Each structure stands twice: as structure tokens, then as C-alpha cells.
Short mmCIF file of C-alpha atoms (C1' of nucleotides) in Angstrom, two decimals:
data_model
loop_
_atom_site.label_atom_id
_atom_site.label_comp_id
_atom_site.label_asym_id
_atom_site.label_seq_id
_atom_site.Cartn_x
_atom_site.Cartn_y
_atom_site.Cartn_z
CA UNK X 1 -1.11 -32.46 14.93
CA UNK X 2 0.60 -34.59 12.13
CA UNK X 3 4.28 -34.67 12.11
CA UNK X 4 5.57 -32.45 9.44
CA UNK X 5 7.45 -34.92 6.70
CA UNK X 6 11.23 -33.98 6.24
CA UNK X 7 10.94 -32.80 2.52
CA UNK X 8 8.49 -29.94 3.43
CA UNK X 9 10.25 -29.31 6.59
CA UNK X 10 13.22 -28.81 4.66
CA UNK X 11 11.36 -26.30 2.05
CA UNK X 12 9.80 -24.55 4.46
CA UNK X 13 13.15 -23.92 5.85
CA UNK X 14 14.60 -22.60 2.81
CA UNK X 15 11.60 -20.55 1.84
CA UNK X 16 11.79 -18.92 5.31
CA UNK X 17 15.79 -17.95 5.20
CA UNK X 18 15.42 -16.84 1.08
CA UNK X 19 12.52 -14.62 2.37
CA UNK X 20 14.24 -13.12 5.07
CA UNK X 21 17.15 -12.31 2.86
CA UNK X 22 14.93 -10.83 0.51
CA UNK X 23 13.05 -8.97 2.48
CA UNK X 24 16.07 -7.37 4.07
CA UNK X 25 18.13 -6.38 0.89
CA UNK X 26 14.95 -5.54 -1.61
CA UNK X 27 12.01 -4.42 0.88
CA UNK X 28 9.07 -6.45 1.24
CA UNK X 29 6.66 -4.70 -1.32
CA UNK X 30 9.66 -5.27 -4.28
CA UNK X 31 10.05 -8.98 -3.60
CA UNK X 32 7.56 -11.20 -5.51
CA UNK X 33 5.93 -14.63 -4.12
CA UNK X 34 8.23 -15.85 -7.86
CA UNK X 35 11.43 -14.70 -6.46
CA UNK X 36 11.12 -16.16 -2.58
CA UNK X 37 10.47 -19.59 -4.85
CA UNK X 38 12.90 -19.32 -7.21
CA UNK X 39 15.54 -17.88 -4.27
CA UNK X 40 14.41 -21.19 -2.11
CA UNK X 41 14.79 -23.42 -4.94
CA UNK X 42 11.26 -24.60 -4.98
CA UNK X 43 8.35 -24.34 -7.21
CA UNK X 44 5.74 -21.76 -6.71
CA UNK X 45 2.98 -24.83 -5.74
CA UNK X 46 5.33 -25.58 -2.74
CA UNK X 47 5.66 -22.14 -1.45
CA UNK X 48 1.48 -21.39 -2.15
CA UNK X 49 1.06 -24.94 -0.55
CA UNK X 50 2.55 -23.37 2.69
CA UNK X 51 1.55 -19.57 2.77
CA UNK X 52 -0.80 -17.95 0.96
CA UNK X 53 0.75 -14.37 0.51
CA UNK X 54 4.22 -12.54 1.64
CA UNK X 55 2.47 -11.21 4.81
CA UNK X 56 1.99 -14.62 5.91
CA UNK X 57 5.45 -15.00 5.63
CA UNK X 58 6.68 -12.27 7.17
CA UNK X 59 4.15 -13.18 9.90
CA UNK X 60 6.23 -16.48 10.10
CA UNK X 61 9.68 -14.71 10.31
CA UNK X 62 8.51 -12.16 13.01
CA UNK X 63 6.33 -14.88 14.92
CA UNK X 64 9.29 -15.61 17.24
CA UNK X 65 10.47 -12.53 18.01
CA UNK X 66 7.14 -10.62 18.59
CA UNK X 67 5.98 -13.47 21.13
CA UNK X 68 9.39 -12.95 23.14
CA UNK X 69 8.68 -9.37 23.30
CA UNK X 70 5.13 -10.25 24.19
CA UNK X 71 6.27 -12.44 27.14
CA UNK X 72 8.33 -10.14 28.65
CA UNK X 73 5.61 -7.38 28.39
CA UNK X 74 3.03 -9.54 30.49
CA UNK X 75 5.39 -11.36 32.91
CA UNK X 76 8.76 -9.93 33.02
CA UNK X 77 10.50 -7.42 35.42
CA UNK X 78 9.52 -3.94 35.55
CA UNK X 79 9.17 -1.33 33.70
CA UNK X 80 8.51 -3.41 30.40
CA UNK X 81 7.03 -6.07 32.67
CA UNK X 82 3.96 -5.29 35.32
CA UNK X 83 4.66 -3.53 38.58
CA UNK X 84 5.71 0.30 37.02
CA UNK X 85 3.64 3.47 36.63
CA UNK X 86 1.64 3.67 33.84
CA UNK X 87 4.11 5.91 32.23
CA UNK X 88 7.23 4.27 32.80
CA UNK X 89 5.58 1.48 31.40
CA UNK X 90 4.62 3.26 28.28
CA UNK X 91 8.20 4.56 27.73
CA UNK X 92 9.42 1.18 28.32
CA UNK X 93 7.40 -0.27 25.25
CA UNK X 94 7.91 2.45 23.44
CA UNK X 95 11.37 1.51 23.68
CA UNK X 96 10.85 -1.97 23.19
CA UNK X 97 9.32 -1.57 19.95
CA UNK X 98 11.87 0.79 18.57
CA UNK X 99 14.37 -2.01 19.07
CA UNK X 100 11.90 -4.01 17.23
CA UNK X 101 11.63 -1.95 14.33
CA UNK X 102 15.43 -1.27 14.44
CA UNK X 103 16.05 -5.16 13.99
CA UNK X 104 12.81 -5.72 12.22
CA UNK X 105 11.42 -3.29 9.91
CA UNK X 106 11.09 -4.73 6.96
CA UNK X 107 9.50 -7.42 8.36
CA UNK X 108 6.71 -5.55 10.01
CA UNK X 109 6.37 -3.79 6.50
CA UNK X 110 5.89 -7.25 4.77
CA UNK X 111 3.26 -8.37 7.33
CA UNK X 112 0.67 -5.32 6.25
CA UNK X 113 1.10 -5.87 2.10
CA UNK X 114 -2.38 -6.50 1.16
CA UNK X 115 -3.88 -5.80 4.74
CA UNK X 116 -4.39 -3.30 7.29
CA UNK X 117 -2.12 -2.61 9.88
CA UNK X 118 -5.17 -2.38 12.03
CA UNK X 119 -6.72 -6.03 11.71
CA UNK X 120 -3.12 -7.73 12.36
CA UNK X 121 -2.50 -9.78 15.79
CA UNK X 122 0.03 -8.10 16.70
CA UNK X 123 -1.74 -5.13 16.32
CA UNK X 124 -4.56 -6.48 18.76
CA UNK X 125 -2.34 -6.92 21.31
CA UNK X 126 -0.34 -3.50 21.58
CA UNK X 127 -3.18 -1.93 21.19
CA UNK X 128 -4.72 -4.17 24.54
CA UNK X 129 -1.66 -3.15 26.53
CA UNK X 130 -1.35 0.49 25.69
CA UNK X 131 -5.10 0.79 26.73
CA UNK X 132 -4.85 -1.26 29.90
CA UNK X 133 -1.71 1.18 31.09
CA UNK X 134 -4.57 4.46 29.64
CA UNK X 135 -7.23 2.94 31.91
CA UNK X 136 -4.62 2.42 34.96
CA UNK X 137 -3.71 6.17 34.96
CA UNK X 138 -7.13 7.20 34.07
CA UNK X 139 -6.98 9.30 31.03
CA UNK X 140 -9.74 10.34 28.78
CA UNK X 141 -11.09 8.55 26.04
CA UNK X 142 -8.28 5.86 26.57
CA UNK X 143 -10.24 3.68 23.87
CA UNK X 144 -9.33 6.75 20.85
CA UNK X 145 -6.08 7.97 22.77
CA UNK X 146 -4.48 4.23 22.48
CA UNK X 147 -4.77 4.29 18.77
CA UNK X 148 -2.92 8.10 18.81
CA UNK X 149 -0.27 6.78 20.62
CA UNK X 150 0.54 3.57 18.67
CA UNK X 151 0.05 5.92 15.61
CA UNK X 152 4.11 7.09 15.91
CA UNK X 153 5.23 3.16 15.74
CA UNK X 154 3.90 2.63 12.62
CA UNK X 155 6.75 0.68 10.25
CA UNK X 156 6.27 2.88 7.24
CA UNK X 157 7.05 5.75 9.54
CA UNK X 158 9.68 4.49 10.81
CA UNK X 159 11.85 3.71 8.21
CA UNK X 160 10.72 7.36 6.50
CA UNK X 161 12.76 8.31 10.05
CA UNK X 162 15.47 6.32 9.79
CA UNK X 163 15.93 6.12 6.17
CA UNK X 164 14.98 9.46 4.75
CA UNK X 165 15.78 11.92 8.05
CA UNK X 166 18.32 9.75 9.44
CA UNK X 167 17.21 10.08 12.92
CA UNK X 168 19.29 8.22 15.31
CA UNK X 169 17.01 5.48 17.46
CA UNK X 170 17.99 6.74 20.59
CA UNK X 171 16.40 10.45 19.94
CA UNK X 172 12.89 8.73 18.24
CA UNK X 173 13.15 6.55 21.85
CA UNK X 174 14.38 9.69 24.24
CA UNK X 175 10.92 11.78 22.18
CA UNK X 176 8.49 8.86 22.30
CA UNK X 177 9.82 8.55 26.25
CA UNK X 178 8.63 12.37 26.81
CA UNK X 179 5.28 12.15 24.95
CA UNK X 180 4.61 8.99 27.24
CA UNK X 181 5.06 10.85 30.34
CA UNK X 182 3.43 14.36 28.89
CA UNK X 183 0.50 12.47 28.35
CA UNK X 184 0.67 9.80 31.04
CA UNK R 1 0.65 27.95 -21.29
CA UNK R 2 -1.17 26.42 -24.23
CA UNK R 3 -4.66 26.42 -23.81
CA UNK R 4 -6.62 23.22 -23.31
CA UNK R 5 -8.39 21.87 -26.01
CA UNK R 6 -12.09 21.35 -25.52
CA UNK R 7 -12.30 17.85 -26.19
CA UNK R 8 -9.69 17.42 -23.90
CA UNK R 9 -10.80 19.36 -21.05
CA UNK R 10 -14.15 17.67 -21.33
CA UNK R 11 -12.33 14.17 -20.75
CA UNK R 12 -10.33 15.53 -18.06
CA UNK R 13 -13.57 16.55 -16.20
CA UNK R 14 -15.04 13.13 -16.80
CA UNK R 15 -11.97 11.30 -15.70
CA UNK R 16 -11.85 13.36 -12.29
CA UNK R 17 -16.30 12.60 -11.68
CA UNK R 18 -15.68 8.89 -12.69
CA UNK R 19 -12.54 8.56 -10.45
CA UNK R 20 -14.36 10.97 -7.24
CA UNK R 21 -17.30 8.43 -7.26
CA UNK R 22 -15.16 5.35 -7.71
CA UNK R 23 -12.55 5.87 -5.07
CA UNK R 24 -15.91 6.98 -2.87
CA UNK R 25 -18.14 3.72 -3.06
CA UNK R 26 -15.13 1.06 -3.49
CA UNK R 27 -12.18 3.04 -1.85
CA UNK R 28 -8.92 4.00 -4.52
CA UNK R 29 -7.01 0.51 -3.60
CA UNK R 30 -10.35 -1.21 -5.09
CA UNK R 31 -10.28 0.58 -8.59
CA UNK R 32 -8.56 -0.20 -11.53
CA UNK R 33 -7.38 2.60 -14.35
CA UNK R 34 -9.29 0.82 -16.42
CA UNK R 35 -12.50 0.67 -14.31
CA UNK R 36 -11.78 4.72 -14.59
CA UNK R 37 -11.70 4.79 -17.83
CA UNK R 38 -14.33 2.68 -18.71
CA UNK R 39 -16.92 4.41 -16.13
CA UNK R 40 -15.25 8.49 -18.02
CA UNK R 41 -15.97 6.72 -21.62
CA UNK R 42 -12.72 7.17 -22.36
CA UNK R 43 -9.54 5.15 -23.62
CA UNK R 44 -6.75 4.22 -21.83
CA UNK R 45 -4.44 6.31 -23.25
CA UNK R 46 -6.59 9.09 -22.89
CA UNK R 47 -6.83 8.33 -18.91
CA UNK R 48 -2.72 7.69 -19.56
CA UNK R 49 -1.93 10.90 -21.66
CA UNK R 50 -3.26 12.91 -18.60
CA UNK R 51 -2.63 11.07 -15.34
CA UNK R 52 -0.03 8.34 -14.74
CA UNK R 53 -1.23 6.52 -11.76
CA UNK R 54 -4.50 6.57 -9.58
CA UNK R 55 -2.44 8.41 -7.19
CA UNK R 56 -2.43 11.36 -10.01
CA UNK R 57 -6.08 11.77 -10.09
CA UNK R 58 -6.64 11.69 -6.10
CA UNK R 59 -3.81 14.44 -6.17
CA UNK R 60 -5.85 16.75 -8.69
CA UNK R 61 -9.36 15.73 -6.73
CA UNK R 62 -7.97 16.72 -3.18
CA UNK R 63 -6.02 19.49 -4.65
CA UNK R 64 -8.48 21.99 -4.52
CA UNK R 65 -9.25 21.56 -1.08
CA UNK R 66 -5.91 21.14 0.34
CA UNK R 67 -4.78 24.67 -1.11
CA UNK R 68 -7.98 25.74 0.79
CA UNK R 69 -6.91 24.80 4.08
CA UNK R 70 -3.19 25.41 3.70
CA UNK R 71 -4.56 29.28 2.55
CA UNK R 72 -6.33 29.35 5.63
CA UNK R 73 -3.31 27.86 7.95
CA UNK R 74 -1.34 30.75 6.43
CA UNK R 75 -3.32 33.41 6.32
CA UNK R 76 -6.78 32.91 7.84
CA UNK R 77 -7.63 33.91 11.55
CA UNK R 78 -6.31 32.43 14.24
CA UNK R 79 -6.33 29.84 15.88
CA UNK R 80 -6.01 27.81 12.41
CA UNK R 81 -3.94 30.71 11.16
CA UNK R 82 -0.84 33.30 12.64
CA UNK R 83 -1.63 34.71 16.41
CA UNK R 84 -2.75 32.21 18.32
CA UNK R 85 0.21 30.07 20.77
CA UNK R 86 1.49 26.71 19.26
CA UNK R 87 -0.70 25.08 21.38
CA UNK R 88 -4.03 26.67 20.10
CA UNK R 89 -2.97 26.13 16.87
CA UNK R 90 -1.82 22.27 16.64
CA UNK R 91 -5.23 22.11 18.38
CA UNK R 92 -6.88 24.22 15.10
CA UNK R 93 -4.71 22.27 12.97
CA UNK R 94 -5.57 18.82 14.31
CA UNK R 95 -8.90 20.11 13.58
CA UNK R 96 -8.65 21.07 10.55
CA UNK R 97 -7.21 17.84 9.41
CA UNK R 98 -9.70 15.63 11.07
CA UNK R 99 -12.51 17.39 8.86
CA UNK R 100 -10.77 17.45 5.61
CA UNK R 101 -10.10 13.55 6.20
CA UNK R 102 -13.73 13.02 7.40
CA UNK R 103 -14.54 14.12 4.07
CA UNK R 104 -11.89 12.96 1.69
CA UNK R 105 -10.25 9.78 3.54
CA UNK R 106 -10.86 8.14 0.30
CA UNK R 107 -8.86 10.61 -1.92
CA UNK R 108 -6.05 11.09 0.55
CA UNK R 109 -5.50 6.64 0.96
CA UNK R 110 -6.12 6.72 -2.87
CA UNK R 111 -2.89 9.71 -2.57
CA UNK R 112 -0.57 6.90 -1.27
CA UNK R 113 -1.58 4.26 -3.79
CA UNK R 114 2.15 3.39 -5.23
CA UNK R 115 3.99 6.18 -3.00
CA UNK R 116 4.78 6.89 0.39
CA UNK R 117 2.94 9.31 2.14
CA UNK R 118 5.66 10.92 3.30
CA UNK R 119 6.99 11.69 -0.13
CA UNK R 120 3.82 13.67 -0.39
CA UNK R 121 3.33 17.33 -0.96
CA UNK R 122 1.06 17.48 1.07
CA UNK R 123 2.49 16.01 4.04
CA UNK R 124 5.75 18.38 3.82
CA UNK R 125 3.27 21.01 4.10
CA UNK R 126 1.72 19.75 7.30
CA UNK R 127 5.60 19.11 8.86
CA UNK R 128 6.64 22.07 8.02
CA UNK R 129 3.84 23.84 9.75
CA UNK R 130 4.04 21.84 12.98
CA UNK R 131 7.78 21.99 13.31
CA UNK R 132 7.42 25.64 12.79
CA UNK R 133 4.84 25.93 15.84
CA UNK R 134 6.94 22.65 18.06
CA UNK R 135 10.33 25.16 17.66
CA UNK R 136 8.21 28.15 18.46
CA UNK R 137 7.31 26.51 21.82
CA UNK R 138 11.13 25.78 22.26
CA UNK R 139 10.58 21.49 23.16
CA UNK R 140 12.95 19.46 22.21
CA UNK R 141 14.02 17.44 19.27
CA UNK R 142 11.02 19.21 17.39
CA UNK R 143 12.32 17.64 14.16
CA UNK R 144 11.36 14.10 15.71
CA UNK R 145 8.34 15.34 17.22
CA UNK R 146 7.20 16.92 14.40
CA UNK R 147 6.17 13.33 12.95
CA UNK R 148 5.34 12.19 15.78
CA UNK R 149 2.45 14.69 16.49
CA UNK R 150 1.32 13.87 12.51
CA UNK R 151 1.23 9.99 12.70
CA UNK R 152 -2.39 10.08 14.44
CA UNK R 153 -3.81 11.87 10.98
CA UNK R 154 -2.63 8.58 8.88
CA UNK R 155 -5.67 8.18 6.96
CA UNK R 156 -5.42 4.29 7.26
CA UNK R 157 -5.77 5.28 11.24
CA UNK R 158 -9.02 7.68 10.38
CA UNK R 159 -10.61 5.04 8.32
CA UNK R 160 -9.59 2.09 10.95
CA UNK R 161 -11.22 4.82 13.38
CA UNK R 162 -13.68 5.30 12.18
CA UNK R 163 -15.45 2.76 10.01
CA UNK R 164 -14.39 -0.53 12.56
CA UNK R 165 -13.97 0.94 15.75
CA UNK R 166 -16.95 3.71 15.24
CA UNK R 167 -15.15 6.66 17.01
CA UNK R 168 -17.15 10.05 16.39
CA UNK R 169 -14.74 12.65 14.74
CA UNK R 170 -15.81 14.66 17.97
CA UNK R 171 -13.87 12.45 19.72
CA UNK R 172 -10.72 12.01 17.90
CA UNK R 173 -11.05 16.11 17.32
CA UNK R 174 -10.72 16.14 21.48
CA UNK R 175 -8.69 13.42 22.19
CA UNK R 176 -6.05 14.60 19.57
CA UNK R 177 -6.41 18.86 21.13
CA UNK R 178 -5.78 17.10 25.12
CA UNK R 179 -2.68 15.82 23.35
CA UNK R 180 -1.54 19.36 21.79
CA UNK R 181 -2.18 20.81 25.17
CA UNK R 182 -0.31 18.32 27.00
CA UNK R 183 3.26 18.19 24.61
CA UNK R 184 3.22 21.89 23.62
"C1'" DC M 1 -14.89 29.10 -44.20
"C1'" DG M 2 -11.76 25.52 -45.43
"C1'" DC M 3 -7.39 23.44 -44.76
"C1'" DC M 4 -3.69 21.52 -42.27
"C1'" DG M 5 -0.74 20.24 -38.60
"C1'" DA M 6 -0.65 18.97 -34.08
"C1'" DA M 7 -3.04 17.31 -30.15
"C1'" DG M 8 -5.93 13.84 -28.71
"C1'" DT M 9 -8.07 9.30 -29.03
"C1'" DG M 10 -8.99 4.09 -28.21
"C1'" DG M 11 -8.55 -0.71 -28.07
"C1'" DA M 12 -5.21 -4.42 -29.53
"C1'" DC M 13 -1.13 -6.02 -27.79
"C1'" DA M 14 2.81 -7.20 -24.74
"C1'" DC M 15 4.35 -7.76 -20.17
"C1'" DC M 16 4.26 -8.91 -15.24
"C1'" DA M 17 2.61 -11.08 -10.97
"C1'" DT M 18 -0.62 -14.07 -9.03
"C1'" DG M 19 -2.68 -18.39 -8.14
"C1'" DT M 20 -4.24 -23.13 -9.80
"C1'" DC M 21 -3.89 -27.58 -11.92
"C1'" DC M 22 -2.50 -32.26 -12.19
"C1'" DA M 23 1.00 -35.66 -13.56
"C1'" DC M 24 4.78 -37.06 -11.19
"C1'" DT M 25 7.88 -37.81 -6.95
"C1'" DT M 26 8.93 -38.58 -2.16
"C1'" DC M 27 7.99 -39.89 2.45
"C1'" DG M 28 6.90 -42.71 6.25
"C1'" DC M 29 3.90 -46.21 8.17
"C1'" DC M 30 2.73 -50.94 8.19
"C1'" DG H 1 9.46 -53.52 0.34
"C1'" DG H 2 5.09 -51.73 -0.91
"C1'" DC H 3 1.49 -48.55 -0.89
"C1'" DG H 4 -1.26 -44.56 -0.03
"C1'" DA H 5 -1.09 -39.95 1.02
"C1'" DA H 6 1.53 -35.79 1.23
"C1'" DG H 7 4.33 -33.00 -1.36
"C1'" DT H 8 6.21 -31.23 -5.65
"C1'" DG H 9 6.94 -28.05 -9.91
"C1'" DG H 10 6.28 -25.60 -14.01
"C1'" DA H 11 2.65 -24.99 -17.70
"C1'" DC H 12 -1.37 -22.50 -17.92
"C1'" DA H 13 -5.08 -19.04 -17.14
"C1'" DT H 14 -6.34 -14.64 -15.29
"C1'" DG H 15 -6.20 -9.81 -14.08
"C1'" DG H 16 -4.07 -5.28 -14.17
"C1'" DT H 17 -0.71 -2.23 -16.15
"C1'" DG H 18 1.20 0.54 -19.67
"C1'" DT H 19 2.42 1.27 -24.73
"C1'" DC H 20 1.69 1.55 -29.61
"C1'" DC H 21 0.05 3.61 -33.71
"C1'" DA H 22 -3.70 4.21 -37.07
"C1'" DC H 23 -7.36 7.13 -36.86
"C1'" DT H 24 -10.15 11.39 -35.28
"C1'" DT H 25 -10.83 16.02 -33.64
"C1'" DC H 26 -9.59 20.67 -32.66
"C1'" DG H 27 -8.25 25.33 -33.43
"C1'" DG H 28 -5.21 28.66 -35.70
"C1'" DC H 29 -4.30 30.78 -39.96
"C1'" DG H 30 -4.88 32.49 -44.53
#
DNA sequence: CGCCGAAGTGGACACCATGTCCACTTCGCC
DNA sequence: GGCGAAGTGGACATGGTGTCCACTTCGGCG
């Protein structure tokens, strides 16, 4: 891989930090691709020149985060990391991602505007753990019930819960922790 | 209530066939207003003057069949309606739901064009019912739960269900009554 | 049955957001 | 220090929304 030359390492910087301010105070779907350039100080060429829409940014902006979670999912200690029941493990990513969308929400939002939830990689790979932990306990139809039980992490939910009821995180975590082992 | 004009009426029904067969082959987030208009042979402003948003006309296209069900959820014979436990009837209700979206997913996406489904009338309809059946079988924090049973019905969910991962509706139907049984 | 006022109509127009173009500028290697 | 390639930015074109207002149609009333 090339190096990356200081001037666009530098802009892709600043578009990254005026995005993530922008997508924290306005909401992803009310910020425009014009105002991350203008905020950044660069013209619109530059930013398109770098990422194509505002999900690939917030892709960009999550990318670190989401990969730390993922690490400690597949190789840290228990009950996030393997070596748990199935549903201890469940409740423990359940509560993972609620600290996720706690820090991160509007992120997540930005990274489905003008895709599907369904066909991101993040996506992919909840999806791949919450059906390997279905198969482990041997539930039915663990291929269908892995998509219910992601269903109640969905960002848009979330912030309806946090935003418009004003549920606490700790009771959506302490309900998500029952369902897990109701159904594990 | 002033009566309708003809001419006016007649435009209204062509607005709602045009839109029904849109939304249908190229899914609502696909169609324009104007595509509407130009398939009902009608102006903009005449599409305007009557419904603001896309969103509008999937609310008067699903209407009729919502008040069907929610007449039947009130009223009809159990399980779907009063005298059947809370268990019975999320299963009835899950149901229910997973046949009106196997034949409107369309209408209800095109619903959230714009808007939040949880802003919906619709959906404070469906909460209110499964909250009242969640504190009926006394478990706790129903006003949490109460999404968190409805976030498998997202229509984005059905459609990702459905038309990429090829579920039958049988199996979401049974996959989504083993999880009524288990929480209530 | 004809008239009249109000409701209804339609496409030109203005605005907004996206995405591209290409002349110009900057970077980093030799 | 020079040169070629990468990077840059704002003018421009496009698509979709939503409004305006001159014109048309409807239905109530005499």
C-alpha cells in the first residue's frame, strides 16, 4: 500500500473529527456531505475523493471501536469472551452493545443512511455470533431466531428508548439480560 | 364534513392505484411524487393538495387494513382478541402481524419514508396492546419489554427475512410464538 | 338550466443536496 | 531543485421536492 501524502492525511483528519461533531450535535440523517466539507474546511472533491457517502464515514468513525468490541467477543475472558453458557454469553453482548449504542448511536444511525441495516459488516458478524451461541444451546430455527434477537439492538430503536421514553440503560440491559436467558 | 367533489375523489382514487402498484414493483423508497403523479395523470399540486409526503399515501393504502386487524385485536375471538392468556395472544398477535406484513411490507417501509416508525399510529397501537397483555402477565419492566417483543416485526427485518435470507413466514410465525411462550 | 364562487388543477419555477469536472496546487521521490 | 502524480476546490449539471398562480371544473342556488 502507498503511503498516504501528508495533505490528505491531514484532510482526512479533519473531515473525520467535523463529522463526528456533526453527527453528534445534528444526527446523522440532518448533516449533509456540504456541511462535513465546509465544517472540515475542504472542498466537496476532497471529501468525495475519500468517501463516497456519510455511511462510509460513519463506518470510518465506528471502525475502531466495533473491532475492539469484536476482539474481545472472540478472544477475551468470559462471559463476553468464549468459555460461558450460551446464555450468559448472550446477556453479556447484549450488554456490550448497549454500551455501544450508549457511546455510539448516532454513529450506528449514520452507517445505515442509504443502506440496509441488514447488508452492513457489522451486521454479518453479530448476527454469526448470536447464531453460533443458538446452535451451542440447541434452539430451534436458530438461523430465523438470531435475526429476532438482534431485532431489539437496532439504533433507531434505541434512541426512540432513550430519547423519547427515557429509559435508563441499565433497565434496557437488566430486560435484554432476562429475554437472553428466557430464551436461552 | 363537506362532501368530496367528484373530480376530486376520482384523482384521489387514481393517486392511491398509481401509488399501491408503484410502492409494489419498485418498493416506496424507489418512487418519486412525481413518478406518482405522472403514472395517476395528475399534477403535482393535485398529488400535493391531498397528500404531503409518500408516507401520506402508504398511511391511507394500509389504513383500511390496519383498522381491520386492530377491530379484530379488540373485539374479535380469541386468541387474536379478549379471553385468551397473554401468552396465546402475543402468539395471535405475532401472527397477525406477520400476515399483514407478508402482504403489505411495501406500504408499511413506504409508512416510515421521512418519519420514525415509532412516531407511528400504528405502532402506538401495537405497544399499547402488548404492554397491556406483558402487565397482565405481571413480568417485569413491561414498558421496556414491550418494544422489545415488537422490534422482530420491523418491516426492514420482514423484507431482509424474507426476500435475502428466504425464511418462510411459517417459520418466522413459529419462531416468533416459541418466543411469546418462553417470556410471557 | 344558467350563473357564480369556491374548490381543484397542472406545469413552470425556485430551492436544496448530490456528485462530477478540470484547471490549478501540493507533495515527495529522484 | 525539478517533475510527475496525487490531491484540491468550487463552478456546474442533475434529480427530487414543494410552491405559485392563471386557468378549469364542480355543485349549489335562484
Amino acid at each position: 500500500m502507498a503511503v498516504e501524502r501528508t495533505d490528505a492525511a491531514r484532510n482526512r483528519a479533519r473531515v473525520l473529527a467535523a463529522a463526528q461533531e456533526l453527527f453528534a450535535t445534528r444526527g446523522a440523517d440532518q448533516v449533509t456531505m456540504d456541511d462535513i466539507a465546509q465544517a472540515a474546511g475542504v472542498g466537496r472533491a476532497t471529501l468525495y475523493r475519500r468517501y463516497p457517502d456519510r455511511a462510509s464515514i460513519a463506518v470510518a468513525l465506528l471502525d475502531e471501536h466495533e473491532r475492539a468490541l469484536q476482539a474481545r467477543m472472540l478472544s477475551g475472558p468470559p462471559p463476553l469472551g468464549p468459555g460461558a453458557p450460551p446464555a450468559e454469553r448472550l446477556t453479556a453482548f447484549y450488554a456490550a452493545l448497549v454500551d455501544l449504542l450508549e457511546q455510539h448511536v448516532h454513529l450506528v444511525l449514520g452507517t445505515e443512511i442509504g443502506q440496509s441495516r441488514y447488508r452492513t459488516g457489522a451486521y454479518g458478524f453479530w448476527r454469526a455470533h448470536v447464531l453460533s451461541l443458538l446452535r451451542e444451546a440447541g434452539t430451534p430455527r436458530p438461523e430465523v431466531l438470531a435475526d429476532v434477537l438482534l431485532a431489539p439492538l437496532a439504533p433507531d430503536l434505541y434512541r426512540y428508548q432513550r430519547e423519547v421514553l427515557e429509559h435508563p440503560p441499565a433497565q434496557i440491559r437488566e430486560t435484554l439480560g432476562d429475554l437472553a436467558r428466557r430464551v436461552l
